CSV table of C-alpha atoms and ligand atoms in Angstrom, one decimal:
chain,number,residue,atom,x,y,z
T,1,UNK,CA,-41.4,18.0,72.6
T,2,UNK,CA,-43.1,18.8,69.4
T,3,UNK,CA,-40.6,22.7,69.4
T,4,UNK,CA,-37.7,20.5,70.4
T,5,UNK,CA,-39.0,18.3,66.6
T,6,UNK,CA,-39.4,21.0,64.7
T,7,UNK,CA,-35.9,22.6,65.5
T,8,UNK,CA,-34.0,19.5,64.7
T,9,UNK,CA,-35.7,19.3,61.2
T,10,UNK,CA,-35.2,22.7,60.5
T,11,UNK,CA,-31.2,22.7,61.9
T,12,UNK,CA,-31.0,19.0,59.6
T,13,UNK,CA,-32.4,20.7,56.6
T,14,UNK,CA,-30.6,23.6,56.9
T,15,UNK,CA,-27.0,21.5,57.2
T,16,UNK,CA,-28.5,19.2,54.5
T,17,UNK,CA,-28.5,22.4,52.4
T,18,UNK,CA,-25.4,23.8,53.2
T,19,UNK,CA,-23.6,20.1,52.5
T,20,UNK,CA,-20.9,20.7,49.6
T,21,UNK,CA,-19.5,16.6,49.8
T,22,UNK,CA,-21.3,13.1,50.1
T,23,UNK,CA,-19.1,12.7,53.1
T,24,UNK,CA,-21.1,15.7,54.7
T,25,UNK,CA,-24.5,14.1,54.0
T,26,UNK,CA,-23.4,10.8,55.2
T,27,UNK,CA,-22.3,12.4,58.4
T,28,UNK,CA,-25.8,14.4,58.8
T,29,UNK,CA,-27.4,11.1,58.3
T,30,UNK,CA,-26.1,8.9,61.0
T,31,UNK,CA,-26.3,12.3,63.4
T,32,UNK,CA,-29.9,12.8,62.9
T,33,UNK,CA,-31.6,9.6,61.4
T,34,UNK,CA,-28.9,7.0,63.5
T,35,UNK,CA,-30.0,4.6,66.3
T,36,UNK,CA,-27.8,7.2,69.0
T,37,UNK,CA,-29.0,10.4,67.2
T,38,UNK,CA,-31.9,12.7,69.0
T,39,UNK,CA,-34.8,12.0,66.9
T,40,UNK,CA,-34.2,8.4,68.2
T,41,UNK,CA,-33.5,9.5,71.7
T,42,UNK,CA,-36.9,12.3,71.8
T,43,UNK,CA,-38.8,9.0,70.3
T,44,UNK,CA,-37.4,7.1,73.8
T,45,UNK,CA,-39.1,9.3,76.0
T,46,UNK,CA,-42.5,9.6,74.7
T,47,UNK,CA,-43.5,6.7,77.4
T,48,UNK,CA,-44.0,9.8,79.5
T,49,UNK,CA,-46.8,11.3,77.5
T,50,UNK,CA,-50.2,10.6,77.7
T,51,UNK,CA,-52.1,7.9,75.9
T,52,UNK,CA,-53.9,10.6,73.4
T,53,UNK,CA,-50.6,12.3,72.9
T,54,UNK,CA,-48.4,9.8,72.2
T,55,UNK,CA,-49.6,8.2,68.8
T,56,UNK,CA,-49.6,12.6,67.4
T,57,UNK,CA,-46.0,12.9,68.6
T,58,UNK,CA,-44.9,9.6,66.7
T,59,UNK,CA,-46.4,10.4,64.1
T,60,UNK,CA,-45.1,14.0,64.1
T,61,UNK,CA,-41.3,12.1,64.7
T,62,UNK,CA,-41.9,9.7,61.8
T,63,UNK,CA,-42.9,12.7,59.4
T,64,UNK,CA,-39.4,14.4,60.2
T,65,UNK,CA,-37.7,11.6,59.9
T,66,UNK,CA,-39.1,10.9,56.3
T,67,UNK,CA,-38.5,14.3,55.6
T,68,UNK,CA,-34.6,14.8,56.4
T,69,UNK,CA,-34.4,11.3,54.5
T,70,UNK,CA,-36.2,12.8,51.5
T,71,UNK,CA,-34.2,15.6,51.8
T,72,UNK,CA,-30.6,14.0,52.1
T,73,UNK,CA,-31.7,11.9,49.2
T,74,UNK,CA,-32.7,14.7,46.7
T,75,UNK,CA,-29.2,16.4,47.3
T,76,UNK,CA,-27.1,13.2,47.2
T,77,UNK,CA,-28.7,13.0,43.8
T,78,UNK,CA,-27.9,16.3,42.7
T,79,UNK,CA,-24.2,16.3,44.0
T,80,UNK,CA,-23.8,13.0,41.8
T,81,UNK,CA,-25.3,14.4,38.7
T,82,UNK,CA,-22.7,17.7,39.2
T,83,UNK,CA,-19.8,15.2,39.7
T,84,UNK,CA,-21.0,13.2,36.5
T,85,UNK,CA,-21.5,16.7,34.3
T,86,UNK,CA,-18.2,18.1,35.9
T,87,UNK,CA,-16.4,14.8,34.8
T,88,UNK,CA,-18.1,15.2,31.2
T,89,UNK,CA,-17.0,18.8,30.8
T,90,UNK,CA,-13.3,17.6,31.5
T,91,UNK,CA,-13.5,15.0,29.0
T,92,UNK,CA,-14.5,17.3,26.2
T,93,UNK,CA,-13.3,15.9,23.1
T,94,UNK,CA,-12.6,19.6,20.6
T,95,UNK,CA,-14.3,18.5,17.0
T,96,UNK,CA,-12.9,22.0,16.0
T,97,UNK,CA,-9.4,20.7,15.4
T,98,UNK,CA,-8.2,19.5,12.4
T,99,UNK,CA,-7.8,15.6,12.6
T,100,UNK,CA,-4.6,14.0,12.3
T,101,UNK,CA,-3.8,13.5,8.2
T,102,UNK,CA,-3.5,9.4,7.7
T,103,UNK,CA,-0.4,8.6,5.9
T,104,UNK,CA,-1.8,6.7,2.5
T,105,UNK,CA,0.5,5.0,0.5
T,106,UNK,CA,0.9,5.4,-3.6
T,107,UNK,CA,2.5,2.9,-6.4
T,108,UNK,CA,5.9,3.0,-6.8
T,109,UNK,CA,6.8,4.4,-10.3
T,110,UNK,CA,7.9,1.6,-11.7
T,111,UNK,CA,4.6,-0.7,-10.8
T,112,UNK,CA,2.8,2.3,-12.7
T,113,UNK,CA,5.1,1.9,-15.5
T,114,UNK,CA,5.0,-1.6,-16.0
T,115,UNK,CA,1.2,-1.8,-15.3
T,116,UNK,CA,0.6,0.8,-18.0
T,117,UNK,CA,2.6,-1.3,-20.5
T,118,UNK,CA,1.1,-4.0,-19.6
T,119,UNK,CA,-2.5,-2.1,-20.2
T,120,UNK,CA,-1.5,-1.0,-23.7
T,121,UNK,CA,-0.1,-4.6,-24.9
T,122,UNK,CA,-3.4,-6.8,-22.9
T,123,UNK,CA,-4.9,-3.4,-25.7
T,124,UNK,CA,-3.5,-5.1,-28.2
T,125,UNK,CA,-4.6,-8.9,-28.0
T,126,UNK,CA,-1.6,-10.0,-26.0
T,127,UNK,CA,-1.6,-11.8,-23.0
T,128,UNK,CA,0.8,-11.5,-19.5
T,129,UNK,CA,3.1,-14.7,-19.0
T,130,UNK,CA,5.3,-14.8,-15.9
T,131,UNK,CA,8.1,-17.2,-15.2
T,132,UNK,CA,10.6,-18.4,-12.4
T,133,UNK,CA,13.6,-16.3,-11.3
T,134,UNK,CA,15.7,-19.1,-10.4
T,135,UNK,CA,16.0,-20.7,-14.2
T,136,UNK,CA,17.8,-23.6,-16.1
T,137,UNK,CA,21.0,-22.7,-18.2
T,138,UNK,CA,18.6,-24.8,-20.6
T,139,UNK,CA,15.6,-21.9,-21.0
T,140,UNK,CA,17.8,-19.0,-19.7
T,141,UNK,CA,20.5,-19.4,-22.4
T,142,UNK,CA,20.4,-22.7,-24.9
T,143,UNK,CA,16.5,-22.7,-25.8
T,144,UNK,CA,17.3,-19.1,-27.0
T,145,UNK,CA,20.6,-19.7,-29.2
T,146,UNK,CA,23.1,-19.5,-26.7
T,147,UNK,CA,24.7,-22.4,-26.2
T,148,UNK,CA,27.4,-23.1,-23.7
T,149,UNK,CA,31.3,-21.3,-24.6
T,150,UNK,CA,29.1,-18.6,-27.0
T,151,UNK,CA,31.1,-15.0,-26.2
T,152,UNK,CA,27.3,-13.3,-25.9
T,153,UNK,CA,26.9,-15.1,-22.5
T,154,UNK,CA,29.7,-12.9,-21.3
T,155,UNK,CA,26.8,-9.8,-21.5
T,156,UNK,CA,24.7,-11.5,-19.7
T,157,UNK,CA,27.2,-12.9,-16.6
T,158,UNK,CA,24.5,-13.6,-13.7
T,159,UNK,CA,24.8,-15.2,-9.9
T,160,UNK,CA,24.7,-18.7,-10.2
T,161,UNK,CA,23.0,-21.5,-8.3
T,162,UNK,CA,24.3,-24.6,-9.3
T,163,UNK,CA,26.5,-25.2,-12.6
T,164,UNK,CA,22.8,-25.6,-14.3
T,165,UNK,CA,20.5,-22.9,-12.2
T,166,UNK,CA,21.1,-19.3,-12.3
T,167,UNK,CA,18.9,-16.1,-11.4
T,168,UNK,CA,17.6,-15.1,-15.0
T,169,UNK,CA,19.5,-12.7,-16.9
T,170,UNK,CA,16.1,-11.7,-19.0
T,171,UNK,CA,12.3,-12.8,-19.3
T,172,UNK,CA,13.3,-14.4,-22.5
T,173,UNK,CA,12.7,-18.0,-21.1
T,174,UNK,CA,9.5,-17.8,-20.9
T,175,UNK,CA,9.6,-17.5,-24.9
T,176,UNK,CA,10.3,-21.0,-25.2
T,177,UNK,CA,8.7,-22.3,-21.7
T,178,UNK,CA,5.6,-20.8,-23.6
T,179,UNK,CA,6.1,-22.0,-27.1
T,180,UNK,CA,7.1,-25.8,-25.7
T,181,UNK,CA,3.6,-25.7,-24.5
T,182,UNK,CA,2.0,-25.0,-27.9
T,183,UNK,CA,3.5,-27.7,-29.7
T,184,UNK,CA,4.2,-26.0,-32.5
T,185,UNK,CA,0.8,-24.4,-32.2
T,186,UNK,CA,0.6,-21.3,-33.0
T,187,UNK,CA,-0.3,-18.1,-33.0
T,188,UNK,CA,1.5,-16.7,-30.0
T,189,UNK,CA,1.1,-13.6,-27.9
T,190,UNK,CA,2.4,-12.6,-25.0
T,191,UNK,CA,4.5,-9.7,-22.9
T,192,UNK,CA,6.6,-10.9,-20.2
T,193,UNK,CA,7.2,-8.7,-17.5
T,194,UNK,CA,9.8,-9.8,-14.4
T,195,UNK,CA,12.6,-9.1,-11.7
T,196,UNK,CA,15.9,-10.3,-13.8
T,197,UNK,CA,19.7,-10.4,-12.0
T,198,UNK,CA,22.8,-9.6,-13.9
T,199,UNK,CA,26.4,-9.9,-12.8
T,200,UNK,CA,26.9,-5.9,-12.5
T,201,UNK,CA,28.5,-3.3,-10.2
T,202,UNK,CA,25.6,-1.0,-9.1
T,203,UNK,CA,25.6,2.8,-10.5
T,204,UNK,CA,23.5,5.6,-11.2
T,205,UNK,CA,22.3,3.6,-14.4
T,206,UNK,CA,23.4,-0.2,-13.4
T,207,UNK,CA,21.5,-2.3,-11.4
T,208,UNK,CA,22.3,-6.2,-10.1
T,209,UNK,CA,18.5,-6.6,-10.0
T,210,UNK,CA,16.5,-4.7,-12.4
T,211,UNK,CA,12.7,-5.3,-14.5
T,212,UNK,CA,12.1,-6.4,-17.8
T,213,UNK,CA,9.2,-6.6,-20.0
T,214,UNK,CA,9.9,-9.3,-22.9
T,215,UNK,CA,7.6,-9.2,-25.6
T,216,UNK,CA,6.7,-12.1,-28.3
T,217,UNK,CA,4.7,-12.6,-30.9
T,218,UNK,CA,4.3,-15.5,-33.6
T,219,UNK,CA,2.5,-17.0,-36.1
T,220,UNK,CA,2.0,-17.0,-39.9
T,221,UNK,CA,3.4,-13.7,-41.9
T,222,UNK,CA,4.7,-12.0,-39.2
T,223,UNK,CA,6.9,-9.5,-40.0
T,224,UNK,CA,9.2,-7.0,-39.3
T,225,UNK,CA,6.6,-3.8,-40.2
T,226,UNK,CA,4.3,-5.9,-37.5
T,227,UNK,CA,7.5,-5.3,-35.5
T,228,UNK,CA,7.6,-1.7,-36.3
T,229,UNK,CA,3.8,-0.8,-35.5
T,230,UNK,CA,3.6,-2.7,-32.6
T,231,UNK,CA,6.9,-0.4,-31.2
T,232,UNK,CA,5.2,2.8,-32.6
T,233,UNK,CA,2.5,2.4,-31.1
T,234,UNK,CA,4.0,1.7,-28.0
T,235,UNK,CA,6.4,4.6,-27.9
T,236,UNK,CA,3.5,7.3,-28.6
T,237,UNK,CA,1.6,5.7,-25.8
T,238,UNK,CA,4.2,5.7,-23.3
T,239,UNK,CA,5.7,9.1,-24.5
T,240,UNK,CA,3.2,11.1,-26.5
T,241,UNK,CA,1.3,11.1,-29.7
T,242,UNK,CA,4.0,13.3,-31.5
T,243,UNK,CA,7.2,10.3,-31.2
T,244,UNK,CA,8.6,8.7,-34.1
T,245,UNK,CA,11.0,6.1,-33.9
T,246,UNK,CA,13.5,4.2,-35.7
T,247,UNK,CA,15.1,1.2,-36.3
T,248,UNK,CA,18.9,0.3,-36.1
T,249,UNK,CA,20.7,-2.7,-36.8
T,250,UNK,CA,21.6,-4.4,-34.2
T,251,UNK,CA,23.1,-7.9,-33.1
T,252,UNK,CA,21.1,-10.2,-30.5
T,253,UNK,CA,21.9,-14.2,-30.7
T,254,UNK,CA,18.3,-14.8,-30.4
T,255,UNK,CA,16.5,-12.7,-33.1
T,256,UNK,CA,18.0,-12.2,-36.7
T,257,UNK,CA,17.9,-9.4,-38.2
T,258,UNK,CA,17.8,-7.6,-35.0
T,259,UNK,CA,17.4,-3.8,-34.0
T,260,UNK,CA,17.7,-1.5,-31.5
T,261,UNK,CA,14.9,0.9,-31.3
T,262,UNK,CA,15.1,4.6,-30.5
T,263,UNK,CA,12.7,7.2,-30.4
T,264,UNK,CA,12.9,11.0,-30.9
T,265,UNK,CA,13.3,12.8,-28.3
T,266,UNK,CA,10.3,14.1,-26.2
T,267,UNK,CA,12.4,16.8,-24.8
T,268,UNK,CA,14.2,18.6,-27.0
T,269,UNK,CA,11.6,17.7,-30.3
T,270,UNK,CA,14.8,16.2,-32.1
T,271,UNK,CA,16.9,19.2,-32.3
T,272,UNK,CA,19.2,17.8,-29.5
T,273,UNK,CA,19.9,18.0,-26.0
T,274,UNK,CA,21.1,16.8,-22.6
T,275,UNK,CA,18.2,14.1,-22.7
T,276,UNK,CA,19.1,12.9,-26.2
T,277,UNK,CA,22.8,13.9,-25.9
T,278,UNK,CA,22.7,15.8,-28.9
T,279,UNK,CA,21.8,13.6,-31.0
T,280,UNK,CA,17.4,13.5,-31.5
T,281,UNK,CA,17.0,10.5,-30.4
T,282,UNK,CA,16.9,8.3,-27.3
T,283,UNK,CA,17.7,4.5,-27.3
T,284,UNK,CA,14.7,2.3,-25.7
T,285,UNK,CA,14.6,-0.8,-26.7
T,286,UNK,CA,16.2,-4.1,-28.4
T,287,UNK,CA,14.3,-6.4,-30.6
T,288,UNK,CA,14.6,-8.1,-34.2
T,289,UNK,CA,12.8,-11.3,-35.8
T,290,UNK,CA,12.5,-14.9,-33.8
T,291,UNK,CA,15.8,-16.4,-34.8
T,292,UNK,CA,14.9,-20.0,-36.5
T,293,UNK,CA,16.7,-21.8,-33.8
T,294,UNK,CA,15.0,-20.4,-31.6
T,295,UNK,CA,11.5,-21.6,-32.6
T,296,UNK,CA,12.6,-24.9,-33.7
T,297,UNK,CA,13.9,-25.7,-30.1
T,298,UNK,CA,10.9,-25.1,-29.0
T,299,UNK,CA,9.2,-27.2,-31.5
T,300,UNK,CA,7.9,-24.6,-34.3
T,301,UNK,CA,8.7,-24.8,-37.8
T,302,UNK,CA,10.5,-21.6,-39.2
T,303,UNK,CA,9.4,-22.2,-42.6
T,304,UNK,CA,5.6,-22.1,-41.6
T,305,UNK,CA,5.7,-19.7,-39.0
T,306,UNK,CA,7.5,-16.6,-38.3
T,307,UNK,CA,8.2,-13.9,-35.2
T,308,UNK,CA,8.9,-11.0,-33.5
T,309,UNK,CA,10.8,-10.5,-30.1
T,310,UNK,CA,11.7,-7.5,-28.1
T,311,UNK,CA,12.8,-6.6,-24.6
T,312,UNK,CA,12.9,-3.5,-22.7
T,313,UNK,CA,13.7,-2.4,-18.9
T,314,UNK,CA,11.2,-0.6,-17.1
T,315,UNK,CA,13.5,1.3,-15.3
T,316,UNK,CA,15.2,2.8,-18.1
T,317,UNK,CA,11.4,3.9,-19.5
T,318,UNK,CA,10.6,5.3,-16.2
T,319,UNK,CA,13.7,7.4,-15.3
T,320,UNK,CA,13.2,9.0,-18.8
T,321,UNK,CA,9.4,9.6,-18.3
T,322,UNK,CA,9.5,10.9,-14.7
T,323,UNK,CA,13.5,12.2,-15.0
T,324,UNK,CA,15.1,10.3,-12.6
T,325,UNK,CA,18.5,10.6,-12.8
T,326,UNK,CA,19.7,7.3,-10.5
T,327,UNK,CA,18.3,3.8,-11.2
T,328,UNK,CA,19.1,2.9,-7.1
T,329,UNK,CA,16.5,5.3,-6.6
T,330,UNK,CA,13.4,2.5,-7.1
T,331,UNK,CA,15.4,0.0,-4.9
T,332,UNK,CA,16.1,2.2,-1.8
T,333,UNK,CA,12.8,2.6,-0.5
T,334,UNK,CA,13.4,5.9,0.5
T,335,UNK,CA,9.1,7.2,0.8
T,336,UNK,CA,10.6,10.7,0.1
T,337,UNK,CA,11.0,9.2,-3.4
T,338,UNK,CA,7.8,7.1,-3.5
T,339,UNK,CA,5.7,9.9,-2.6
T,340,UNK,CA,7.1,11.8,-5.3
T,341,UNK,CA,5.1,10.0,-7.7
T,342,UNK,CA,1.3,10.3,-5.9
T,343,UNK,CA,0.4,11.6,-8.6
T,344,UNK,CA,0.1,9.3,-11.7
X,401,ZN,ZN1,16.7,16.0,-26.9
């Protein structure tokens, strides 16, 4: 009986070892270690063995079975830590390769533009008033010496609301929205920049929405030469230290005398080119002195106070700068565009 024990651990062990699935070991366990297996069966028969024999050969049968137990249970842990390490070693994640580039965004040209004119004025004790779009006929065109039936209006044709609303056709109203406020209180400061609608046919250099950056300034003595260096300095800022501008008569309803401003040209030096067309000199801007309507609608008294107004389109100063040869070219939101300009 005791051969007949030590065969069946040996043939158990040996099976145990051979296993290559838990389905195997399970097998081997209910074969040798079940109720119907033969350890159970030898353990049956010992009533035939003598009272001094019996206790050694239950205990020998108790030792074997703790052994094939011990034995199934050490390999049923190593076959689960191979599946575990073979499952890991699938799931590799490669640190080698390159990760995938994240796609970052970059202002559009003409936020750059406006927020680096905005920079250089804020530089120069002005402050940033913004207005509505959607705007009387009152601020958009009467406050500023327009009054109904005058022929200007017919530059400025815009979509209209209501007989008395329109989208704004500049950032002007905000001149006497902001001068209203002071009560005839001076001095006054301020840059307007702003999203302004005209009644136009889209082109390469016409746009029915476009930006504007209005500029005002008023208060006692204020003069045309302020004008002037306030203009220079912004032209050499915005396109180099070596600019010089000038000043050309010019007719705007709102300002008297008034002036169109043009600076020499950055690409050629002034000897003339395709930038320039020839001629030295590129057109930027319109501005002249507060007309004295102007400020007394809006409750300021010409003879104590004087001003300066200008008004330029951001656009315009950024397809020079950067070349851009199409104004629809900041509206399309093409990225190919954007992108472009990751750089500034
Ligand atoms: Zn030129």
């Amino acid at each position: 009986m005791q051969e007949r024990l030590q065969t069946l651990k040996e043939e158990a062990l040996t099976q145990i070892e051979a296993a290559s699935s838990m389905k195997e070991l399970q097998d081997i366990r209910v074969a040798y270690l079940g109720k119907k297996g033969p350890i159970t069966e030898i353990l049956r028969g010992m009533g035939k063995l003598s009272a001094e024999e019996r206790p050694k050969m239950g205990q020998l049968a108790n030792d074997i079975r703790a052994a094939i137990s011990e034995k199934l249970d050490e390999k049923t842990q190593v076959m689960e830590k191979a599946a575990v390490e073979e499952k890991l070693k699938k799931e590799t994640i490669d640190i080698t390769l390159p990760g995938r580039p994240v796609k970052k965004g970059n202002h559009h040209p003409l936020t750059r533009v406006i927020e680096e004119i905005e920079d250089l004025f804020l530089g120069m004790g002005f402050s940033i008033a913004e207005g509505p779009e959607v705007e009387t006929d009152y601020y958009n065109f009467e406050a500023l010496n327009l009054p109904k039936d005058h022929p200007a209006r017919d530059m400025q044709d815009s979509f209209y609301v209501t007989e008395e609303t329109l989208l704004r056709t500049h950032t002007s109203p905000m001149q006497a929205r902001t001068m209203e406020k002071l009560n005839g209180e001076g001095p006054v400061k301020i840059i307007v920049p702003g999203k302004v609608y005209r009644r136009d046919t889209d082109d390469a250099t016409h746009s029915h929405q476009f930006m504007q950056i209005e500029g005002l300034m008023v208060g006692e003595d204020v003069r045309m030469s302020d004008l002037k260096g306030v203009l220079q300095s912004f032209a050499k800022k915005m396109f180099g230290e070596e600019r010089e501008i000038r000043l050309r008569p010019s007719f705007f309803p709102f300002t008297e005398p008034s002036v169109e401003m043009d600076i020499s040209c950055f690409n050629c030096g002034g000897s003339g080119c395709s930038v320039c067309k020839g001629t030295g000199w590129i057109e930027i801007l319109g501005g002249g002195m507060v007309h004295p309507n102007v400020l007394r609608m809006s409750g300021f008294d010409p003879e104590k106070v004087t001003g300066f107004a200008f008004g330029m389109g951001p656009e315009r100063i950024a397809m020079l700068k950067y070349g851009i040869d199409d104004i629809r070219h900041f509206y399309t939101n093409d990225s190919r565009f954007i992108k472009q300009f990751n750089h500034i």
